[in-house]
Amino acid sequence: MKETSLQCLLILISLLSCTTHQARLTVSPSSSQFFEGDFVSLSCEEDDSSAGWTLRRNTSKQQRTQCGDGWGEGAGSSCNITVFLLDSGVYWCESREGPISNMVNLTVTGGSVILQSPVLPVMEGDGVTLLCKTKTTPSNLPAAFYKDGSLIRKQPTGHMTIQHVSRSDEGLYKCDISGHGESPSSWITVTGDTLTCLCFCRFQHSQCDDNLMTVFALF
Ligand SMILES: *[C@@H]1O[C@H](CO)[C@@H](O)[C@H](O)[C@H]1NC(C)=O
Ligand SMILES: *[C@@H]1O[C@H](CO)[C@@H](O)[C@H](O)[C@H]1NC(C)=O
Ligand SMILES: *[C@@H]1O[C@H](CO)[C@@H](O)[C@H](O)[C@H]1NC(C)=O
């Protein structure tokens, strides 16, 4: 009984969050890891452009700097950047009124291998594909994939697919390609699905998932 009312409360909170102004930060190409010199497009997909979303980031050198202020080239809520090592950091969209979007960790490596993994949290039950690639070869080399430091799979084509993601797949992933080296590590987050809420919220707005995820994490 108690649990049910807690669930109701959380559903209510998540529905309310559907109606507030939202933005979602998207990264193109969709990856959390990049090679030095890669071109990356960041964009705040918003449901209300009057909220004036801007892109900001924290790096090891600077906090809360806006796109165009020493990094990136921006117009409104999108930003293009050619990335180098010091561009590694946390990126997010922020509106004048304060709300912030999902946050995204981007890692730029000086090495020659990256792991392409989902930038956004993955829904429980969805499929996910990880790609291990080198800077110089067109890809599809055999790769080994690691989760939380342990070898989980060796794949002849550099792709690893998890068909139905579950909570236990959450963790820190990296890969290596023999003769080329190891990628940095990236965190893959898995969020639960509570169908009714999610369907309702998706129906209302396509951009509210991240608030919901916080709520679902509690279920
Ligand atoms: C960015 O840095 C500021 C100042 O150090 C800190 O308050 C804030 O929590 C950081 N934000 C993120 C998303 O890490
Ligand atoms: C970012 O790059 C894309 C593709 O090259 C271009 O269409 C867009 O206008 C650029 N945006 C900014 C803000 O420079
Ligand atoms: C970003 O990376 C830091 C350090 O690895 C981690 O603590 C944090 O949870 C990550 N944030 C996101 C949004 O993935």
PDB file of C-alpha atoms and ligand atoms in Angstrom, residues 90 103-105 172 187 189, ligand 3:
ATOM      1  CA  VAL A  90      30.584  17.832 -19.038  1.00  0.00           C
ATOM      2  CA  MET A 103      24.277  16.404 -19.057  1.00  0.00           C
ATOM      3  CA  VAL A 104      26.672  14.672 -21.370  1.00  0.00           C
ATOM      4  CA  ASN A 105      30.259  13.660 -20.708  1.00  0.00           C
ATOM      5  CA  LEU A 172      32.081   1.619 -17.234  1.00  0.00           C
ATOM      6  CA  TRP A 187      29.801   5.125 -18.452  1.00  0.00           C
ATOM      7  CA  THR A 189      23.545   4.328 -17.844  1.00  0.00           C
TER       8      THR A 189
HETATM    9  C1  LIG B   3      30.680  12.206 -16.079  1.00  0.00           C
HETATM   10  O1  LIG B   3      31.897  11.635 -15.678  1.00  0.00           O
HETATM   11  C2  LIG B   3      32.151  11.745 -14.290  1.00  0.00           C
HETATM   12  C3  LIG B   3      33.533  11.204 -14.029  1.00  0.00           C
HETATM   13  O2  LIG B   3      33.748   9.982 -14.669  1.00  0.00           O
HETATM   14  C4  LIG B   3      31.067  10.969 -13.539  1.00  0.00           C
HETATM   15  O3  LIG B   3      31.269  11.087 -12.151  1.00  0.00           O
HETATM   16  C5  LIG B   3      29.698  11.546 -13.905  1.00  0.00           C
HETATM   17  O4  LIG B   3      28.686  10.790 -13.292  1.00  0.00           O
HETATM   18  C6  LIG B   3      29.501  11.533 -15.403  1.00  0.00           C
HETATM   19  N1  LIG B   3      28.267  12.255 -15.719  1.00  0.00           N
HETATM   20  C7  LIG B   3      27.435  11.823 -16.652  1.00  0.00           C
HETATM   21  C8  LIG B   3      26.243  12.708 -16.896  1.00  0.00           C
HETATM   22  O5  LIG B   3      27.606  10.797 -17.284  1.00  0.00           O
END
